[in-house]
Amino acid sequence: MTTMTETASGLREFKMPDVGEGLTEAEILKWYVKAGDTVSDGQVVCEVETAKAAVELPIPFDGVVHELRFPEGTTVDVGQVIIAVDVNGGAAPAASVAEAQAPAASAPAAGSAEAAPAERTEAPPEKAAASEEKPKPAGRTPVLVGYGVSESSTKRRPRRGVPAQQPEAAAAKVAVQSELNGHGHAAPAARPLAKPPVRKLAKDLGVDLATVTPSGPDGIITREDVHAAVAPAAPVQETPATAAPASAPAPVRAPAPVATYDGARETRIPVKGVRKATAAAMVGSAFTAPHVTEFVTVDVTRTMKLVEEIKRAPDTYGLQGLRVNPLLLIAKALLVAIKRHPEVNASWDEANQEIVQKHYVNLGIAAATPRGLIVPNIKDAHAKTLPQLAESLGELVATARDGKTSPVAMQGGTVTITNVGVFGVDTGTPILNPGESAILAVGSIKLQPWVHKGKVKPRQVTTLALSFDHRLVDGELGSKVLADVAAILEQPKRLITWG
């Protein structure tokens, strides 16, 4: 999708890019520039929050800020223009000069003047068209978040100054849309443009995308288009003609409860950003994957002693300068258990009716941040040594706390750990992260009376809870994985013999 457009007056417009896979909107958190500021290629102009993370957006060209299209706090759809920049450096646009000199009666000449800078208005239209097709010299390719540096094969849009094709193009577009809506022969010509979430919505609602009229930028079908395609099938249209007049006042009373809202005693918070994504993901997971949760209470006294021993002499274990805590050993214990039972590390492919076995582990760590719950993951955690795992875990936590976790860091997870014990909670029944097979909840570690070597002694005890997708993991497999994690934490020497 094109993220830059150039207007006749020398203004270049920058559109909200898709900064992550399948994202459809982002909230503008902060503007770093204002109208009249000079910007350069690669300069960060704003910070936006998507459903996954906060991201800074750089501008891909030089100029003077002409206009900020949206204030801070506004949620903007991907593809909408968010900032306009005067690439002429704030000088009088060349198009204005050309329009003043061109005869008012000559529409084609005026159109050409609008499309080209002043130094090119003298040239005949044939030369202007020829110069348009000349390749630009190779130079630095601006790199935005979510964009690559490869050359685009997309052809440039025709200039506004070519009036001969505009009516035909408009008529062709109307004809195509009318054929689409009328189930005509134009539908099979090309695959409708729509993002994966929109395609899934259409599939769930039974809507053929080939019959939907797109309203998004560049002919992309949006969620609203799919819902609009379903609307005519509802009986609402027939109600005025068939129902008795007495039934008409009934729907009018529906909005009445809204008027009872007491602003002095209640606060309404818009659901957006990370919270909106979390809500959708949890609902989708809870009602898609059949959850099973198993629990085990375990004596982790030896693990806690090992943590303290490593802290006292980190050089002995190659962990100097790295943060060592119980979560590190719990993560390593889970990775060893997965190695012993690799079938647990899988995902369910509904479309192809297949179970996808993962030969790698991207270990997710649930992190509470000011913007809400996020689950970044450590890529290829199964191949990391204990020092490497400690380093990755420290970087992940620090990045999450600073709110700088990238969308890529939250994609592709296979299993997750959530440490609810830091809040003083004994355990919980965690919900699976969408697309993952299991999630381990770790409760708080407390001194409790425990039978140890035939005597009741105070020991450090915690409760583990493992939720798993019962389509992928049966009770036996889930129990073995949880039992292995508990056994390692009870006797951490098993990390050597089992790992």
CSV table of C-alpha atoms in Angstrom, one decimal:
chain,number,residue,atom,x,y,z
A,1,MET,CA,0.0,0.0,0.0
A,2,THR,CA,1.3,3.4,-0.9
A,3,THR,CA,2.1,5.6,2.1
A,4,MET,CA,3.0,8.8,0.3
A,5,THR,CA,1.1,11.0,-2.1
A,6,GLU,CA,2.2,14.2,-3.8
A,7,THR,CA,-0.3,17.0,-4.5
A,8,ALA,CA,-0.2,19.6,-7.2
A,9,SER,CA,0.8,22.4,-4.9
A,10,GLY,CA,4.1,20.7,-3.9
A,11,LEU,CA,2.7,19.1,-0.8
A,12,ARG,CA,3.6,15.5,0.0
A,13,GLU,CA,1.2,13.5,2.2
A,14,PHE,CA,2.3,10.7,4.6
A,15,LYS,CA,-0.3,8.1,5.4
A,16,MET,CA,-0.6,6.0,8.5
A,17,PRO,CA,1.4,2.8,7.7
A,18,ASP,CA,0.7,-0.7,8.8
A,19,VAL,CA,3.4,-1.1,11.4
A,20,GLY,CA,2.5,-4.7,12.2
A,21,GLU,CA,1.0,-7.7,10.6
A,22,GLY,CA,-2.7,-7.2,9.8
A,23,LEU,CA,-3.1,-4.0,12.0
A,24,THR,CA,-5.9,-1.8,10.8
A,25,GLU,CA,-5.6,1.3,13.0
A,26,ALA,CA,-3.3,3.1,15.4
A,27,GLU,CA,-3.7,5.9,18.0
A,28,ILE,CA,-1.5,9.0,17.7
A,29,LEU,CA,0.1,9.3,21.1
A,30,LYS,CA,2.4,12.3,20.6
A,31,TRP,CA,3.5,14.7,17.8
A,32,TYR,CA,7.1,15.7,17.8
A,33,VAL,CA,6.6,18.4,15.2
A,34,LYS,CA,4.1,21.2,14.5
A,35,ALA,CA,3.1,23.2,11.4
A,36,GLY,CA,6.0,25.3,10.2
A,37,ASP,CA,8.7,23.0,11.5
A,38,THR,CA,11.4,21.8,9.1
A,39,VAL,CA,11.7,18.0,8.8
A,40,SER,CA,14.3,15.8,7.1
A,41,ASP,CA,14.3,12.4,5.7
A,42,GLY,CA,14.3,9.8,8.5
A,43,GLN,CA,13.3,12.2,11.3
A,44,VAL,CA,10.8,10.9,13.8
A,45,VAL,CA,7.6,13.0,13.6
A,46,CYS,CA,5.2,11.1,15.9
A,47,GLU,CA,4.7,8.2,18.2
A,48,VAL,CA,1.7,5.9,17.6
A,49,GLU,CA,0.2,3.0,19.6
A,50,THR,CA,-1.1,0.0,17.8
A,51,ALA,CA,-2.9,-2.9,19.2
A,52,LYS,CA,0.5,-4.4,19.9
A,53,ALA,CA,3.0,-1.7,20.8
A,54,ALA,CA,4.1,1.9,20.8
A,55,VAL,CA,6.1,2.8,17.6
A,56,GLU,CA,7.8,5.9,16.4
A,57,LEU,CA,7.2,6.9,12.8
A,58,PRO,CA,9.9,8.6,10.7
A,59,ILE,CA,9.1,10.9,7.7
A,60,PRO,CA,10.6,9.6,4.4
A,61,PHE,CA,11.3,13.0,2.8
A,62,ASP,CA,12.5,16.6,3.5
A,63,GLY,CA,10.3,19.7,3.7
A,64,VAL,CA,8.3,22.0,5.9
A,65,VAL,CA,5.3,20.7,7.9
A,66,HIS,CA,2.2,22.2,6.3
A,67,GLU,CA,-0.5,20.5,8.4
A,68,LEU,CA,-1.0,17.8,11.0
A,69,ARG,CA,-4.3,16.1,10.1
A,70,PHE,CA,-5.1,14.6,13.4
A,71,PRO,CA,-4.6,15.7,17.1
A,72,GLU,CA,-3.0,13.6,19.7
A,73,GLY,CA,-5.2,10.9,21.1
A,74,THR,CA,-7.0,10.2,17.8
A,75,THR,CA,-7.3,6.7,16.5
A,76,VAL,CA,-6.5,6.7,12.7
A,77,ASP,CA,-7.2,3.9,10.2
A,78,VAL,CA,-4.2,2.6,8.3
A,79,GLY,CA,-4.0,4.4,5.0
A,80,GLN,CA,-5.3,7.7,6.2
A,81,VAL,CA,-3.1,10.8,5.7
A,82,ILE,CA,-1.7,12.0,9.0
A,83,ILE,CA,0.7,14.8,8.0
A,84,ALA,CA,1.3,17.0,4.9
A,85,VAL,CA,4.7,18.4,4.2
A,86,ASP,CA,5.6,21.2,1.8
A,87,VAL,CA,8.6,19.8,-0.2
A,88,ASN,CA,9.2,23.3,-1.7
A,89,GLY,CA,10.4,24.5,1.6
A,90,GLY,CA,7.5,26.8,2.3
A,91,ALA,CA,7.9,28.9,-0.9
A,92,ALA,CA,4.9,29.8,-3.1
A,93,PRO,CA,3.8,26.6,-4.8
A,94,ALA,CA,4.8,26.5,-8.5
A,95,ALA,CA,1.3,25.4,-9.4
A,96,SER,CA,-0.1,28.8,-8.3
A,97,VAL,CA,2.2,30.6,-10.7
A,98,ALA,CA,1.2,28.3,-13.5
A,99,GLU,CA,-2.5,28.7,-12.9
A,100,ALA,CA,-2.1,32.5,-12.9
A,101,GLN,CA,-0.5,32.5,-16.3
A,102,ALA,CA,-2.6,29.8,-17.9
A,103,PRO,CA,-5.8,30.8,-19.8
A,104,ALA,CA,-8.9,30.1,-17.8
A,105,ALA,CA,-10.7,28.7,-20.8
A,106,SER,CA,-8.1,26.0,-21.4
A,107,ALA,CA,-9.0,23.1,-19.0
A,108,PRO,CA,-6.3,20.7,-20.2
A,109,ALA,CA,-3.6,23.3,-19.9
A,110,ALA,CA,-4.7,24.2,-16.4
A,111,GLY,CA,-4.7,20.5,-15.4
A,112,SER,CA,-1.2,20.2,-16.6
A,113,ALA,CA,-0.1,23.2,-14.7
A,114,GLU,CA,-1.5,21.8,-11.5
A,115,ALA,CA,0.3,18.6,-11.9
A,116,ALA,CA,3.8,19.9,-12.8
A,117,PRO,CA,6.2,22.3,-11.1
A,118,ALA,CA,6.8,25.8,-12.7
A,119,GLU,CA,10.0,24.8,-14.5
A,120,ARG,CA,8.1,22.1,-16.3
A,121,THR,CA,4.9,23.9,-17.3
A,122,GLU,CA,6.7,25.2,-20.5
A,123,ALA,CA,7.2,21.7,-21.9
A,124,PRO,CA,4.5,20.1,-24.1
A,125,PRO,CA,2.4,17.4,-22.6
A,126,GLU,CA,4.2,14.7,-24.7
A,127,LYS,CA,7.6,15.7,-23.2
A,128,ALA,CA,6.1,15.9,-19.7
A,129,ALA,CA,4.7,12.4,-20.1
A,130,ALA,CA,8.0,11.1,-21.4
A,131,SER,CA,10.0,12.7,-18.6
A,132,GLU,CA,7.6,11.1,-16.1
A,133,GLU,CA,8.6,7.6,-17.3
A,134,LYS,CA,12.3,8.2,-16.9
A,135,PRO,CA,13.7,6.2,-14.0
A,136,LYS,CA,15.0,8.2,-11.0
A,137,PRO,CA,18.6,7.8,-10.1
A,138,ALA,CA,19.3,5.3,-7.4
A,139,GLY,CA,19.6,6.8,-4.0
A,140,ARG,CA,18.9,6.1,-0.3
A,141,THR,CA,15.6,4.3,0.2
A,142,PRO,CA,13.8,5.6,3.3
A,143,VAL,CA,13.0,2.8,5.7
A,144,LEU,CA,9.9,3.0,7.9
A,145,VAL,CA,8.7,0.7,10.6
A,146,GLY,CA,7.0,-2.2,8.9
A,147,TYR,CA,8.6,-1.4,5.5
A,148,GLY,CA,11.4,-3.1,3.6
A,149,VAL,CA,14.0,-1.5,1.4
A,150,SER,CA,13.2,-3.5,-1.8
A,151,GLU,CA,12.1,-1.6,-4.9
A,152,SER,CA,8.4,-1.4,-5.4
A,153,SER,CA,6.9,-2.7,-8.6
A,154,THR,CA,3.8,-0.5,-8.2
A,155,LYS,CA,3.4,2.0,-11.1
A,156,ARG,CA,3.0,5.6,-10.3
A,157,ARG,CA,-0.5,7.1,-10.5
A,158,PRO,CA,-1.2,9.3,-13.6
A,159,ARG,CA,-1.1,13.0,-13.1
A,160,ARG,CA,-4.2,15.0,-12.6
A,161,GLY,CA,-3.4,17.0,-15.7
A,162,VAL,CA,-4.4,14.2,-18.0
A,163,PRO,CA,-8.2,14.9,-18.3
A,164,ALA,CA,-8.8,12.6,-21.3
A,165,GLN,CA,-8.6,9.5,-19.2
A,166,GLN,CA,-10.4,10.7,-16.0
A,167,PRO,CA,-14.0,10.3,-17.1
A,168,GLU,CA,-13.3,6.9,-18.7
A,169,ALA,CA,-11.5,5.7,-15.6
A,170,ALA,CA,-14.3,6.9,-13.3
A,171,ALA,CA,-16.9,5.2,-15.6
A,172,ALA,CA,-14.9,2.0,-15.6
A,173,LYS,CA,-14.6,2.0,-11.8
A,174,VAL,CA,-18.4,2.5,-11.4
A,175,ALA,CA,-19.0,-0.3,-13.9
A,176,VAL,CA,-16.7,-2.7,-12.1
A,177,GLN,CA,-18.3,-1.9,-8.7
A,178,SER,CA,-21.8,-2.3,-10.2
A,179,GLU,CA,-20.9,-5.6,-11.6
A,180,LEU,CA,-19.4,-6.7,-8.3
A,181,ASN,CA,-22.6,-5.8,-6.5
A,182,GLY,CA,-24.7,-7.5,-9.1
A,183,HIS,CA,-22.6,-10.7,-9.2
A,184,GLY,CA,-21.5,-9.9,-12.7
A,185,HIS,CA,-18.7,-11.4,-14.8
A,186,ALA,CA,-16.1,-8.9,-13.5
A,187,ALA,CA,-15.7,-10.7,-10.1
A,188,PRO,CA,-13.4,-13.5,-11.2
A,189,ALA,CA,-11.0,-11.0,-12.9
A,190,ALA,CA,-8.9,-10.3,-9.8
A,191,ARG,CA,-8.8,-11.4,-6.2
A,192,PRO,CA,-10.5,-8.9,-3.9
A,193,LEU,CA,-8.1,-6.9,-1.8
A,194,ALA,CA,-8.6,-7.4,2.0
A,195,LYS,CA,-6.5,-8.0,5.0
A,196,PRO,CA,-6.5,-11.4,6.8
A,197,PRO,CA,-8.8,-10.3,9.7
A,198,VAL,CA,-11.3,-8.9,7.2
A,199,ARG,CA,-11.2,-12.1,5.2
A,200,LYS,CA,-11.8,-14.2,8.4
A,201,LEU,CA,-14.7,-11.9,9.3
A,202,ALA,CA,-16.2,-12.4,5.8
A,203,LYS,CA,-15.8,-16.1,6.1
A,204,ASP,CA,-17.5,-16.2,9.5
A,205,LEU,CA,-20.4,-14.2,8.2
A,206,GLY,CA,-20.7,-16.1,4.9
A,207,VAL,CA,-19.9,-13.1,2.7
A,208,ASP,CA,-18.3,-13.6,-0.7
A,209,LEU,CA,-15.6,-10.8,-0.9
A,210,ALA,CA,-16.1,-10.7,-4.7
A,211,THR,CA,-19.6,-9.3,-4.1
A,212,VAL,CA,-18.4,-6.5,-1.8
A,213,THR,CA,-17.8,-2.9,-2.9
A,214,PRO,CA,-14.5,-1.7,-1.4
A,215,SER,CA,-14.4,1.7,0.3
A,216,GLY,CA,-10.8,1.6,1.7
A,217,PRO,CA,-7.7,3.2,0.2
A,218,ASP,CA,-6.5,1.6,-3.0
A,219,GLY,CA,-9.6,-0.5,-3.3
A,220,ILE,CA,-9.1,-2.4,0.0
A,221,ILE,CA,-12.2,-4.0,1.5
A,222,THR,CA,-12.7,-2.9,5.2
A,223,ARG,CA,-14.7,-4.5,8.1
A,224,GLU,CA,-17.4,-1.9,7.5
A,225,ASP,CA,-17.8,-3.0,3.9
A,226,VAL,CA,-18.3,-6.6,5.0
A,227,HIS,CA,-20.9,-5.6,7.6
A,228,ALA,CA,-22.6,-3.4,5.0
A,229,ALA,CA,-22.8,-6.4,2.7
A,230,VAL,CA,-24.6,-8.4,5.4
A,231,ALA,CA,-27.0,-5.6,6.3
A,232,PRO,CA,-29.4,-6.0,3.4
A,233,ALA,CA,-30.0,-9.6,4.3
A,234,ALA,CA,-31.4,-8.5,7.7
A,235,PRO,CA,-35.2,-8.1,7.9
A,236,VAL,CA,-35.0,-4.5,8.9
A,237,GLN,CA,-35.6,-3.3,5.4
A,238,GLU,CA,-39.0,-5.1,5.2
A,239,THR,CA,-40.3,-4.0,8.5
A,240,PRO,CA,-41.8,-0.6,7.4
A,241,ALA,CA,-43.8,-2.3,4.6
A,242,THR,CA,-45.0,-5.4,6.4
A,243,ALA,CA,-45.2,-4.6,10.1
A,244,ALA,CA,-48.1,-2.9,11.7
A,245,PRO,CA,-47.6,0.8,12.6
A,246,ALA,CA,-48.1,-0.1,16.3
A,247,SER,CA,-44.7,-1.9,16.3
A,248,ALA,CA,-42.7,1.0,15.1
A,249,PRO,CA,-42.3,2.9,18.4
A,250,ALA,CA,-40.7,-0.2,20.1
A,251,PRO,CA,-37.1,0.3,18.8
A,252,VAL,CA,-37.1,4.0,19.7
A,253,ARG,CA,-37.0,3.1,23.4
A,254,ALA,CA,-33.8,1.1,23.1
A,255,PRO,CA,-31.3,4.0,23.5
A,256,ALA,CA,-33.1,5.1,26.8
A,257,PRO,CA,-30.5,3.5,29.2
A,258,VAL,CA,-27.8,5.7,27.7
A,259,ALA,CA,-29.4,8.8,29.3
A,260,THR,CA,-29.1,7.3,32.8
A,261,TYR,CA,-25.3,7.6,32.7
A,262,ASP,CA,-24.0,9.6,35.7
A,263,GLY,CA,-20.7,11.3,34.8
A,264,ALA,CA,-20.1,12.3,38.4
A,265,ARG,CA,-20.2,8.7,39.7
A,266,GLU,CA,-18.9,6.7,36.7
A,267,THR,CA,-16.0,7.0,34.3
A,268,ARG,CA,-16.1,5.6,30.8
A,269,ILE,CA,-12.8,4.7,29.3
A,270,PRO,CA,-12.6,4.0,25.5
A,271,VAL,CA,-11.4,0.5,24.7
A,272,LYS,CA,-8.5,0.9,22.3
A,273,GLY,CA,-4.8,0.1,21.7
A,274,VAL,CA,-3.4,-2.8,23.7
A,275,ARG,CA,-6.5,-3.2,25.8
A,276,LYS,CA,-8.7,-3.6,22.8
A,277,ALA,CA,-6.3,-6.2,21.3
A,278,THR,CA,-6.0,-8.1,24.5
A,279,ALA,CA,-9.8,-8.3,24.9
A,280,ALA,CA,-10.3,-9.5,21.4
A,281,ALA,CA,-7.4,-12.1,21.7
A,282,MET,CA,-8.7,-13.4,25.0
A,283,VAL,CA,-12.3,-13.8,23.9
A,284,GLY,CA,-11.1,-15.4,20.7
A,285,SER,CA,-8.9,-17.8,22.6
A,286,ALA,CA,-11.4,-18.7,25.3
A,287,PHE,CA,-14.1,-19.6,22.8
A,288,THR,CA,-11.9,-21.3,20.2
A,289,ALA,CA,-9.4,-23.4,22.1
A,290,PRO,CA,-10.9,-25.9,24.7
A,291,HIS,CA,-8.9,-25.0,27.8
A,292,VAL,CA,-7.8,-27.5,30.4
A,293,THR,CA,-5.9,-26.3,33.5
A,294,GLU,CA,-3.9,-28.6,35.9
A,295,PHE,CA,-2.3,-27.6,39.2
A,296,VAL,CA,0.6,-28.9,41.2
A,297,THR,CA,2.1,-27.6,44.5
A,298,VAL,CA,5.8,-28.0,44.8
A,299,ASP,CA,8.7,-27.5,47.3
A,300,VAL,CA,11.1,-25.1,45.5
A,301,THR,CA,13.5,-24.6,48.5
A,302,ARG,CA,16.5,-26.0,46.6
A,303,THR,CA,15.8,-23.8,43.6
A,304,MET,CA,15.7,-20.7,45.8
A,305,LYS,CA,19.0,-21.8,47.4
A,306,LEU,CA,20.5,-22.2,43.9
A,307,VAL,CA,19.3,-18.7,43.0
A,308,GLU,CA,21.0,-17.2,46.1
A,309,GLU,CA,24.1,-19.2,45.4
A,310,ILE,CA,24.4,-17.9,41.8
A,311,LYS,CA,23.8,-14.3,43.0
A,312,ARG,CA,26.7,-14.6,45.5
A,313,ALA,CA,29.1,-16.0,42.9
A,314,PRO,CA,27.8,-15.2,39.4
A,315,ASP,CA,31.2,-15.7,37.8
A,316,THR,CA,31.2,-19.4,38.7
A,317,TYR,CA,28.1,-19.9,36.5
A,318,GLY,CA,29.0,-17.5,33.7
A,319,LEU,CA,26.2,-15.1,34.8
A,320,GLN,CA,28.2,-12.1,35.8
A,321,GLY,CA,26.4,-8.8,35.1
A,322,LEU,CA,23.1,-10.6,34.4
A,323,ARG,CA,20.0,-10.6,36.5
A,324,VAL,CA,19.3,-13.9,38.2
A,325,ASN,CA,15.9,-14.6,39.7
A,326,PRO,CA,13.5,-17.6,40.1
A,327,LEU,CA,11.8,-16.9,36.8
A,328,LEU,CA,15.1,-17.7,35.0
A,329,LEU,CA,15.2,-21.2,36.4
A,330,ILE,CA,11.5,-21.7,35.9
A,331,ALA,CA,11.9,-20.8,32.2
A,332,LYS,CA,14.8,-23.2,31.8
A,333,ALA,CA,12.8,-25.9,33.6
A,334,LEU,CA,9.9,-25.4,31.1
A,335,LEU,CA,12.2,-25.5,28.1
A,336,VAL,CA,13.7,-28.8,29.4
A,337,ALA,CA,10.2,-30.3,29.9
A,338,ILE,CA,9.3,-29.3,26.3
A,339,LYS,CA,12.5,-30.9,25.1
A,340,ARG,CA,11.4,-34.1,26.8
A,341,HIS,CA,7.8,-33.9,25.5
A,342,PRO,CA,8.1,-32.0,22.1
A,343,GLU,CA,4.5,-32.9,21.2
A,344,VAL,CA,3.3,-30.2,23.5
A,345,ASN,CA,4.9,-27.5,21.4
A,346,ALA,CA,2.4,-27.3,18.5
A,347,SER,CA,-0.5,-25.2,17.1
A,348,TRP,CA,-3.8,-26.0,15.5
A,349,ASP,CA,-4.4,-25.2,11.8
A,350,GLU,CA,-8.1,-24.9,11.5
A,351,ALA,CA,-8.2,-24.1,7.8
A,352,ASN,CA,-6.2,-27.2,6.8
A,353,GLN,CA,-7.3,-29.4,9.7
A,354,GLU,CA,-3.7,-30.1,10.7
A,355,ILE,CA,-1.6,-30.1,13.9
A,356,VAL,CA,1.6,-28.1,13.3
A,357,GLN,CA,4.6,-29.4,15.3
A,358,LYS,CA,7.1,-26.6,16.2
A,359,HIS,CA,10.7,-27.6,16.2
A,360,TYR,CA,11.6,-24.4,17.9
A,361,VAL,CA,10.4,-22.6,21.1
A,362,ASN,CA,9.6,-18.9,21.1
A,363,LEU,CA,9.1,-18.5,24.8
A,364,GLY,CA,6.5,-15.8,25.7
A,365,ILE,CA,6.8,-13.8,29.0
A,366,ALA,CA,3.6,-12.0,30.0
A,367,ALA,CA,4.5,-8.5,31.1
A,368,ALA,CA,2.2,-5.9,32.8
A,369,THR,CA,3.0,-2.4,31.4
A,370,PRO,CA,1.3,1.0,31.8
A,371,ARG,CA,-0.4,0.4,28.5
A,372,GLY,CA,-1.7,-3.0,29.5
A,373,LEU,CA,-0.7,-6.7,29.3
A,374,ILE,CA,1.7,-7.6,26.5
A,375,VAL,CA,3.4,-10.9,25.7
A,376,PRO,CA,6.7,-10.5,24.0
A,377,ASN,CA,8.7,-13.7,23.4
A,378,ILE,CA,12.3,-14.9,23.3
A,379,LYS,CA,13.0,-16.2,19.9
A,380,ASP,CA,14.6,-19.7,19.7
A,381,ALA,CA,14.7,-19.9,23.5
A,382,HIS,CA,15.3,-23.7,23.2
A,383,ALA,CA,18.7,-23.2,21.8
A,384,LYS,CA,20.0,-20.7,24.4
A,385,THR,CA,22.3,-21.5,27.3
A,386,LEU,CA,21.4,-20.3,30.8
A,387,PRO,CA,23.5,-17.1,30.5
A,388,GLN,CA,22.0,-16.4,27.0
A,389,LEU,CA,18.5,-17.0,28.4
A,390,ALA,CA,19.2,-14.6,31.3
A,391,GLU,CA,20.4,-11.9,28.9
A,392,SER,CA,17.4,-12.3,26.6
A,393,LEU,CA,15.0,-12.3,29.6
A,394,GLY,CA,16.6,-9.1,31.0
A,395,GLU,CA,16.4,-7.3,27.6
A,396,LEU,CA,12.7,-8.4,27.2
A,397,VAL,CA,11.7,-7.1,30.6
A,398,ALA,CA,13.5,-3.8,30.2
A,399,THR,CA,12.1,-3.1,26.8
A,400,ALA,CA,8.6,-3.9,27.9
A,401,ARG,CA,8.8,-1.5,30.9
A,402,ASP,CA,10.0,1.3,28.7
A,403,GLY,CA,7.1,0.7,26.3
A,404,LYS,CA,9.4,0.1,23.4
A,405,THR,CA,8.5,-3.5,22.6
A,406,SER,CA,8.2,-3.9,18.9
A,407,PRO,CA,5.3,-5.8,17.1
A,408,VAL,CA,7.8,-8.4,15.8
A,409,ALA,CA,8.8,-9.2,19.4
A,410,MET,CA,5.2,-10.2,20.2
A,411,GLN,CA,4.6,-12.4,17.1
A,412,GLY,CA,5.3,-16.1,16.7
A,413,GLY,CA,5.1,-17.3,20.3
A,414,THR,CA,4.7,-21.0,21.0
A,415,VAL,CA,4.3,-21.3,24.8
A,416,THR,CA,4.1,-18.6,27.5
A,417,ILE,CA,4.9,-18.1,31.2
A,418,THR,CA,2.9,-15.7,33.4
A,419,ASN,CA,4.3,-14.9,36.8
A,420,VAL,CA,1.3,-14.0,38.8
A,421,GLY,CA,3.2,-14.6,42.0
A,422,VAL,CA,4.7,-11.1,41.9
A,423,PHE,CA,1.3,-9.8,42.9
A,424,GLY,CA,1.1,-12.1,45.9
A,425,VAL,CA,-1.3,-14.5,44.1
A,426,ASP,CA,-1.1,-18.2,44.8
A,427,THR,CA,-2.1,-19.3,41.3
A,428,GLY,CA,-4.7,-18.9,38.5
A,429,THR,CA,-6.2,-20.4,35.4
A,430,PRO,CA,-4.4,-18.6,32.6
A,431,ILE,CA,-6.0,-18.2,29.2
A,432,LEU,CA,-3.9,-19.3,26.2
A,433,ASN,CA,-2.2,-16.7,24.0
A,434,PRO,CA,-3.9,-17.1,20.6
A,435,GLY,CA,-2.1,-19.6,18.4
A,436,GLU,CA,-0.1,-21.2,21.3
A,437,SER,CA,-0.5,-24.6,22.9
A,438,ALA,CA,0.2,-24.0,26.6
A,439,ILE,CA,0.7,-21.3,29.2
A,440,LEU,CA,2.3,-21.9,32.7
A,441,ALA,CA,1.2,-19.7,35.6
A,442,VAL,CA,3.7,-19.4,38.5
A,443,GLY,CA,2.2,-18.5,41.9
A,444,SER,CA,3.9,-16.7,44.8
A,445,ILE,CA,6.7,-18.5,46.7
A,446,LYS,CA,5.9,-18.7,50.4
A,447,LEU,CA,7.2,-20.4,53.5
A,448,GLN,CA,4.8,-23.1,54.4
A,449,PRO,CA,4.7,-26.2,56.6
A,450,TRP,CA,5.9,-29.1,54.5
A,451,VAL,CA,6.8,-32.7,55.2
A,452,HIS,CA,10.5,-33.0,54.4
A,453,LYS,CA,12.4,-36.2,55.1
A,454,GLY,CA,9.6,-37.4,57.4
A,455,LYS,CA,9.4,-34.2,59.4
A,456,VAL,CA,7.2,-31.1,59.1
A,457,LYS,CA,9.5,-28.2,58.4
A,458,PRO,CA,9.0,-24.7,57.0
A,459,ARG,CA,9.8,-24.9,53.3
A,460,GLN,CA,9.5,-22.5,50.3
A,461,VAL,CA,6.5,-23.7,48.3
A,462,THR,CA,4.7,-22.5,45.2
A,463,THR,CA,1.8,-23.6,43.1
A,464,LEU,CA,2.1,-24.1,39.3
A,465,ALA,CA,-0.9,-24.1,36.9
A,466,LEU,CA,-0.6,-25.3,33.3
A,467,SER,CA,-3.4,-24.4,30.8
A,468,PHE,CA,-3.3,-26.2,27.5
A,469,ASP,CA,-5.3,-26.6,24.3
A,470,HIS,CA,-7.1,-29.9,24.7
A,471,ARG,CA,-7.3,-30.3,20.9
A,472,LEU,CA,-3.5,-30.6,20.8
A,473,VAL,CA,-2.6,-31.8,24.3
A,474,ASP,CA,-4.4,-34.6,26.1
A,475,GLY,CA,-4.4,-35.0,29.8
A,476,GLU,CA,-1.5,-37.5,29.9
A,477,LEU,CA,0.8,-35.2,27.9
A,478,GLY,CA,-0.1,-32.1,29.9
A,479,SER,CA,0.4,-33.9,33.2
A,480,LYS,CA,3.8,-35.1,32.2
A,481,VAL,CA,4.9,-31.6,31.2
A,482,LEU,CA,3.7,-30.1,34.4
A,483,ALA,CA,5.2,-32.9,36.5
A,484,ASP,CA,8.6,-32.5,34.8
A,485,VAL,CA,8.6,-28.7,35.5
A,486,ALA,CA,7.8,-29.4,39.2
A,487,ALA,CA,10.4,-32.1,39.5
A,488,ILE,CA,13.1,-29.8,38.1
A,489,LEU,CA,12.2,-27.0,40.5
A,490,GLU,CA,12.2,-29.5,43.4
A,491,GLN,CA,15.6,-30.9,42.4
A,492,PRO,CA,17.3,-28.3,40.1
A,493,LYS,CA,20.2,-30.8,39.5
A,494,ARG,CA,17.9,-32.4,37.0
A,495,LEU,CA,18.7,-29.5,34.7
A,496,ILE,CA,22.0,-31.2,34.2
A,497,THR,CA,20.8,-34.8,33.8
A,498,TRP,CA,17.7,-34.0,31.8
A,499,GLY,CA,18.9,-30.9,29.9
